[in-house]
CSV table of C-alpha atoms in Angstrom, one decimal:
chain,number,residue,atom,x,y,z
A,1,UNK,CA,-7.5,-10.1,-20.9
A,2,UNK,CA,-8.7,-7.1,-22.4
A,3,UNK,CA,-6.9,-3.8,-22.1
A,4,UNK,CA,-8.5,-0.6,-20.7
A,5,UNK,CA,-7.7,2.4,-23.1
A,6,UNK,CA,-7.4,4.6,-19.9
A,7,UNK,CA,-4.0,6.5,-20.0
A,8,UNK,CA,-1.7,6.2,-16.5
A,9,UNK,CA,0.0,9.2,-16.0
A,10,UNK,CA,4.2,8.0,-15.4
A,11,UNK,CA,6.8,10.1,-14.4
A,12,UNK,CA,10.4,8.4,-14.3
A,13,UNK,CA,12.6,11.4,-12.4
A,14,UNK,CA,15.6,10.3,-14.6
A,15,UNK,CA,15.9,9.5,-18.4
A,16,UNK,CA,19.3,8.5,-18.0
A,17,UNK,CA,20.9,6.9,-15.4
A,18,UNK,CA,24.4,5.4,-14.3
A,19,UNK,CA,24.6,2.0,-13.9
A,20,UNK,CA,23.4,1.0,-9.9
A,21,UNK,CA,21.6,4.4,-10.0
A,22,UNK,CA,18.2,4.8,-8.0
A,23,UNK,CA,15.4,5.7,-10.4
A,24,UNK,CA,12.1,7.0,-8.4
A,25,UNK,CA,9.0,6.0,-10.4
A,26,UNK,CA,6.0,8.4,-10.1
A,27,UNK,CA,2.4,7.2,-11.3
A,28,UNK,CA,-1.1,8.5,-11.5
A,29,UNK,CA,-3.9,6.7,-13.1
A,30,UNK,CA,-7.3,7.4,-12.8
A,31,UNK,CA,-10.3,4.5,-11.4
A,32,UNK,CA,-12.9,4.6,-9.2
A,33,UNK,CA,-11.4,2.2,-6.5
A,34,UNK,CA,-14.7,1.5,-5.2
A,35,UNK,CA,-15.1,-0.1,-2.0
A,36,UNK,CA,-18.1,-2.1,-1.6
A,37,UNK,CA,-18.9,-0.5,2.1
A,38,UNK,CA,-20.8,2.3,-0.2
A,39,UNK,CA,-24.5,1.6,-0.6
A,40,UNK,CA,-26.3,3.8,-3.1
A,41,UNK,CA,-29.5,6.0,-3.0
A,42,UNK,CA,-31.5,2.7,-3.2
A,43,UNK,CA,-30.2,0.8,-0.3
A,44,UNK,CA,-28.1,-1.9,-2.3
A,45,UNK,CA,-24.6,-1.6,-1.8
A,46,UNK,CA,-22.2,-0.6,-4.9
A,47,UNK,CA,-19.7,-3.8,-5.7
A,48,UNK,CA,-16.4,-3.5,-5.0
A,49,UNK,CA,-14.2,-2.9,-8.1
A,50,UNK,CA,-11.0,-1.7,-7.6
A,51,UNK,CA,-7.0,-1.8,-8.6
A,52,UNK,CA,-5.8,-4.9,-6.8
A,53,UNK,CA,-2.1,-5.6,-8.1
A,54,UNK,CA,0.0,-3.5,-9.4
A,55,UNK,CA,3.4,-4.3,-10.9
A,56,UNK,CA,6.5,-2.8,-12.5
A,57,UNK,CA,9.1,-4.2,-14.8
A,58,UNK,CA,12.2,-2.8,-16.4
A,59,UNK,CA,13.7,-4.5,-19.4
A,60,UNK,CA,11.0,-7.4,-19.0
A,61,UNK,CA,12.2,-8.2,-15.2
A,62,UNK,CA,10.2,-7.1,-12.1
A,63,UNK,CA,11.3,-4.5,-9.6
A,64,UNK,CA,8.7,-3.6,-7.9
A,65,UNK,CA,4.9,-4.6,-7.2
A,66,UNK,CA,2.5,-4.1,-4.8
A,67,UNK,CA,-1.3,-6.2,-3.5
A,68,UNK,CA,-3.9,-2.9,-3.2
A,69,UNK,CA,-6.8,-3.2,-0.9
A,70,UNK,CA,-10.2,-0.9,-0.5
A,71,UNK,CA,-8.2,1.1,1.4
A,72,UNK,CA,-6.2,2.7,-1.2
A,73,UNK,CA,-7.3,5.6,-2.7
A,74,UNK,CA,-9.2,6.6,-5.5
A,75,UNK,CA,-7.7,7.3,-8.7
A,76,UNK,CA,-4.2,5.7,-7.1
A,77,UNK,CA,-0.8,7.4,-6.7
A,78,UNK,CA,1.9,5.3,-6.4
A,79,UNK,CA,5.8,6.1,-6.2
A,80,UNK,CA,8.5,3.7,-5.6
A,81,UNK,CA,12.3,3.2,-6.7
A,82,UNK,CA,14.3,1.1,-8.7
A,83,UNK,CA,18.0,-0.3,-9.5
A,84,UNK,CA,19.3,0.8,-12.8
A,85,UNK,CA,20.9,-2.4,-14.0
A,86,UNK,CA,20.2,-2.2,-17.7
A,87,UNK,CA,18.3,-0.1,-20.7
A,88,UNK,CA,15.0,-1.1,-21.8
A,89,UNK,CA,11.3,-0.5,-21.4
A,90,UNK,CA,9.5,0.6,-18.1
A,91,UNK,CA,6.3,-0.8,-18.2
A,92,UNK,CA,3.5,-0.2,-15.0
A,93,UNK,CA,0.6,-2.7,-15.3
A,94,UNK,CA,-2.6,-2.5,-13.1
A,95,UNK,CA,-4.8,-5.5,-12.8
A,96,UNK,CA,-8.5,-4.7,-12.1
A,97,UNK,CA,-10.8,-6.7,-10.5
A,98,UNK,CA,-13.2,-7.6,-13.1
A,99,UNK,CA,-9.5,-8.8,-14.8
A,100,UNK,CA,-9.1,-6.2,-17.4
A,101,UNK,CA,-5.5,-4.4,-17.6
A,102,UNK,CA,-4.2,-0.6,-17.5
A,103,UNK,CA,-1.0,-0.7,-18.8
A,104,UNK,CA,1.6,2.3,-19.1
A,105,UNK,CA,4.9,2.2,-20.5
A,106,UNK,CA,8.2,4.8,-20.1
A,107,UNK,CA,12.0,3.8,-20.6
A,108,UNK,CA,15.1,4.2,-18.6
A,109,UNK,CA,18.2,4.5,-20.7
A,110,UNK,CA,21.7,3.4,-18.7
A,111,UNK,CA,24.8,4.8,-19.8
B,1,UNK,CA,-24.4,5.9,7.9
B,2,UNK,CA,-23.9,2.1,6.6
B,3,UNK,CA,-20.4,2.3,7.9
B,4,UNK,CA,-21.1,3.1,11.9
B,5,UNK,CA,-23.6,0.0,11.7
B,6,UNK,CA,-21.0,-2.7,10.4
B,7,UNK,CA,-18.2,-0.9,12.9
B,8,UNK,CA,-20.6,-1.1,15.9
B,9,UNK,CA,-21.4,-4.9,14.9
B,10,UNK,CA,-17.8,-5.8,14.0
B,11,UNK,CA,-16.8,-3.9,17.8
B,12,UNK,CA,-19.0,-6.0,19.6
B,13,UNK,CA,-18.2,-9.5,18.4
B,14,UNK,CA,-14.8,-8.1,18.5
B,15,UNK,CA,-15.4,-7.0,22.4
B,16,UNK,CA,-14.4,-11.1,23.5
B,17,UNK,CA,-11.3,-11.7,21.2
B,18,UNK,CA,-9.9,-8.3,21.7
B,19,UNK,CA,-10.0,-9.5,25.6
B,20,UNK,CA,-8.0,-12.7,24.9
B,21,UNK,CA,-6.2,-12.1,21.9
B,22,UNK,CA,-2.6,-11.4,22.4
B,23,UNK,CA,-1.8,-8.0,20.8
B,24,UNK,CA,1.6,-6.4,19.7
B,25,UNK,CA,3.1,-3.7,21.5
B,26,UNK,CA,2.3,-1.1,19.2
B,27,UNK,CA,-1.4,-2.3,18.8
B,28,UNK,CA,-3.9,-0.3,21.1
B,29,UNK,CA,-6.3,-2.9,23.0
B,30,UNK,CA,-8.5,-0.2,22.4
B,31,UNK,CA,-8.7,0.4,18.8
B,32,UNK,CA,-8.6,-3.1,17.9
B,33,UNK,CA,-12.3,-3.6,16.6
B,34,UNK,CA,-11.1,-4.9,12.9
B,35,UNK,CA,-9.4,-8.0,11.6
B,36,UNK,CA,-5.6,-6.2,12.2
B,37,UNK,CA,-4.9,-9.0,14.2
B,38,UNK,CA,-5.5,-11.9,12.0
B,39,UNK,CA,-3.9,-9.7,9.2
B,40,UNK,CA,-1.4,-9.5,11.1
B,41,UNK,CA,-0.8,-12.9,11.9
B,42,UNK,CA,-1.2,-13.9,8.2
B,43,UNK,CA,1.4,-12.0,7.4
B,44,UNK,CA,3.7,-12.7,10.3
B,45,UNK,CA,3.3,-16.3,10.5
B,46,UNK,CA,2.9,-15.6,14.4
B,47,UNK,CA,6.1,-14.1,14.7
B,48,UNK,CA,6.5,-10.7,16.9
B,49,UNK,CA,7.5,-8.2,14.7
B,50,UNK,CA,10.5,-6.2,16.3
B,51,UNK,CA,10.1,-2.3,16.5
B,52,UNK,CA,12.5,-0.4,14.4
B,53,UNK,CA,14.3,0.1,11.4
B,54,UNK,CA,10.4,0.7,9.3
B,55,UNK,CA,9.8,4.2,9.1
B,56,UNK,CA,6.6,5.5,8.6
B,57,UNK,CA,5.5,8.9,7.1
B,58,UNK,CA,2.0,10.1,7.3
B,59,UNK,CA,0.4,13.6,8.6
B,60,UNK,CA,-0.5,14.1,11.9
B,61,UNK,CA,-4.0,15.4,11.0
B,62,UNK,CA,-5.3,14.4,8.0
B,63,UNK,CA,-8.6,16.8,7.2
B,64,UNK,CA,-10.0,14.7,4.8
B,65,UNK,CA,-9.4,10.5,5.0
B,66,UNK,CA,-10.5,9.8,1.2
B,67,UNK,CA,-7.0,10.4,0.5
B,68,UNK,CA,-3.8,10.4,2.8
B,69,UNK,CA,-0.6,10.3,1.8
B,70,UNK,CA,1.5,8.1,3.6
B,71,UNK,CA,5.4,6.9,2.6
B,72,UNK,CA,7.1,3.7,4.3
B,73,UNK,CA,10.7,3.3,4.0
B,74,UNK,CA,12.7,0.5,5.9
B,75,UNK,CA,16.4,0.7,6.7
B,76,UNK,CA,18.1,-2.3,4.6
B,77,UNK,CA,20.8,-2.4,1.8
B,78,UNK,CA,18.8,-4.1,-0.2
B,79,UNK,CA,21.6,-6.5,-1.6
B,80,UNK,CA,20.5,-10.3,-2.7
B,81,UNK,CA,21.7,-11.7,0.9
B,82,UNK,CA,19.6,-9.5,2.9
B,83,UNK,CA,17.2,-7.3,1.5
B,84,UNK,CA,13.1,-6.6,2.9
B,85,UNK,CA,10.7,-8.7,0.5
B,86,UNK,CA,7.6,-7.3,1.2
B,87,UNK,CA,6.1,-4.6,3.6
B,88,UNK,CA,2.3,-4.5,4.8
B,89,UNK,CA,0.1,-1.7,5.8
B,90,UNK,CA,-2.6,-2.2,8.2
B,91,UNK,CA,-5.2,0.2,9.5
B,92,UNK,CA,-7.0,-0.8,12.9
B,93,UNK,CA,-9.9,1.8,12.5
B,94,UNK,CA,-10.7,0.9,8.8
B,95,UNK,CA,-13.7,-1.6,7.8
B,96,UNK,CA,-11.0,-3.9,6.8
B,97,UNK,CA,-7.5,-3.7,7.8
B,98,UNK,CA,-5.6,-4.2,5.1
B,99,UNK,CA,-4.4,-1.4,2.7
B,100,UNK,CA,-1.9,-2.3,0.7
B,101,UNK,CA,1.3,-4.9,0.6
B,102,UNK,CA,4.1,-3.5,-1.1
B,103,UNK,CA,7.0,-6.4,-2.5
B,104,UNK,CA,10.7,-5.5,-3.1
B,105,UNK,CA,13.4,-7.3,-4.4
B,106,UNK,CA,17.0,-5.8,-4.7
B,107,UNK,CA,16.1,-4.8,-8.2
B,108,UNK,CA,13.9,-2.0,-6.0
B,109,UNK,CA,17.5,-0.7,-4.5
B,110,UNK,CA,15.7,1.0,-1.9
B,111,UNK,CA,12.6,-0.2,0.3
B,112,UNK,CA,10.7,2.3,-0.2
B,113,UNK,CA,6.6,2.9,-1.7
B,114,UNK,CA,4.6,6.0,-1.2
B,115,UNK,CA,1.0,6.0,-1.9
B,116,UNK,CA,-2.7,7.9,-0.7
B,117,UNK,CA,-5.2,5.7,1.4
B,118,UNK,CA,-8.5,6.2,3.0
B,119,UNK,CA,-9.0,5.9,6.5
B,120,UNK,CA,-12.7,6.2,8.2
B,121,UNK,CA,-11.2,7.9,11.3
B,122,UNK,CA,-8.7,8.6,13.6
B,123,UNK,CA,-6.8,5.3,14.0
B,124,UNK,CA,-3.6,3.5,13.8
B,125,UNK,CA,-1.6,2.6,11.0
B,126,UNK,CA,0.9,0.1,11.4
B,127,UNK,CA,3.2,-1.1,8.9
B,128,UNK,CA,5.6,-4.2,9.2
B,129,UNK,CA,8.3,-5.4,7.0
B,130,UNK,CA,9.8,-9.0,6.2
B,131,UNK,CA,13.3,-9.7,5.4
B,132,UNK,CA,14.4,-12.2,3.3
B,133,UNK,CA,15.7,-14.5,6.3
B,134,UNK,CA,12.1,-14.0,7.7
B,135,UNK,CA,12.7,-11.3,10.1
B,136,UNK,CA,9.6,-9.3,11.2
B,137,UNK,CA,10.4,-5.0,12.1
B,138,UNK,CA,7.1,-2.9,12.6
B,139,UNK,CA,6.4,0.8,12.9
B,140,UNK,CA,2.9,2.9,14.2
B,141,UNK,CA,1.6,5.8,14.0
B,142,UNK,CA,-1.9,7.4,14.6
B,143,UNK,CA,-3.4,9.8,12.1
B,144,UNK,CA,-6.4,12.0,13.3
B,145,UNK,CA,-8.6,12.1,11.0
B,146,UNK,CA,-11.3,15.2,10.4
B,147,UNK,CA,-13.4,14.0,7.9
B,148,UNK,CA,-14.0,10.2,7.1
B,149,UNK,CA,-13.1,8.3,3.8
B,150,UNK,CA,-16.1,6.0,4.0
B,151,UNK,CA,-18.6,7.7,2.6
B,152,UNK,CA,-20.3,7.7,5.8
């Protein structure tokens, strides 16, 4: 599926961490996250289209993911922790509605 | 306005299965005008979910709903024999319940997600987390909310 060129903002609190370490992952990325309660000036509601899954891997393994509803905010902040078991890539994927992708990538270095 | 219609609709046909349905502790009869039970019970699998050990972070008043921070942590080492797999939020004064599910494995280390949500009014929030051997722990709170996050 395509890839959106929108840029997530990702903040690891650590570059390098001992191994068993807790890294806290930080990320910002900006989308509508509209509803589909909203109706517009014309009477027709506004589809829904918003973030619904959102997942994090480290060195090609998940750690983290979560299901997002209507609920969740627009342009979504989310923060969570990980392990650090081994170097490699941090990549953050966002899965929108309509099926296209946002995908930002840091690294973790373990030492 | 679209938002009061829908709620007033929803409260009524509500009005007979909030009398009969069998609510958690920490669910007001009250307040219970969206689907937070049937959420609930998807997630649960009809088990009660014990209080404790889930704590949940969010501001007392929120002035504006269209985006409240809230952080939910539950107590757990997080080890592969007993670690908390996945954690639902559920608002009982939203248009929907359902927020956001969070999923941990003991890759995460810690069970803990913080995010910002919209809530249309003052409500409950309930969160309840499952354990890898299927154990159920819940934590509420209420958040007065000023101004809506529906657009209303």
């Amino acid at each position: 599926m395509a890839t959106s060129s929108v840029k997530p903002r990702i903040k690891l609190d650590k570059k390098e961490a001992k191994q068993g370490d807790i890294v806290e992952v930080k990320a910002l990325v900006s989308h509508v996250m509209e509803t589909g309660q909203r109706k517009s000036a014309d009477g027709n509601v506004i589809p829904r289209k918003i973030l619904n899954k959102f997942t994090c891997t480290v060195n090609g393994k998940e750690v983290f993911s979560a299901d997002f509803e209507p609920a969740v905010s627009a342009n979504p902040y989310i923060q969570f922790k990980f392990k650090a078991t081994e170097s490699g890539p941090v990549v953050l994927t966002w899965i929108d509605d309509d099926g296209s992708k946002i995908v930002g990538e840091d690294s973790i270095k373990v030492i | 306005m679209s938002a009061f219609i829908t709620r007033r609709q929803a409260f009524m046909a509500g009005a007979a299965a909030v009398a009969a349905a069998t609510l958690g502790q920490s669910i007001t009869p009250a307040f219970a005008a969206n689907n937070i039970d049937e959420m609930t019970k998807a997630f649960t699998g009809g088990a009660k979910p014990v209080a404790g050990k889930v704590k949940l972070d969010l501001p007392e008043i929120a002035e504006n709903g269209n985006t409240v921070p809230i952080t939910v942590s539950v107590d757990s080492p997080m080890t592969d024999k007993d670690y908390v797999s996945d954690v639902i939020i559920l608002a009982d004064g939203n248009p929907n319940a359902g927020v956001a599910t969070f999923h941990f494995s003991p890759a995460s280390g810690v069970a803990e997600a913080n995010t910002r949500i919209r809530l249309a009014n003052t409500q409950n929030i309930v969160a309840i987390a499952k354990t890898n051997d299927g154990k159920f722990y819940t934590a509420s709170k209420e958040v007065k909310v000023t101004i809506g996050g529906c657009g209303g």
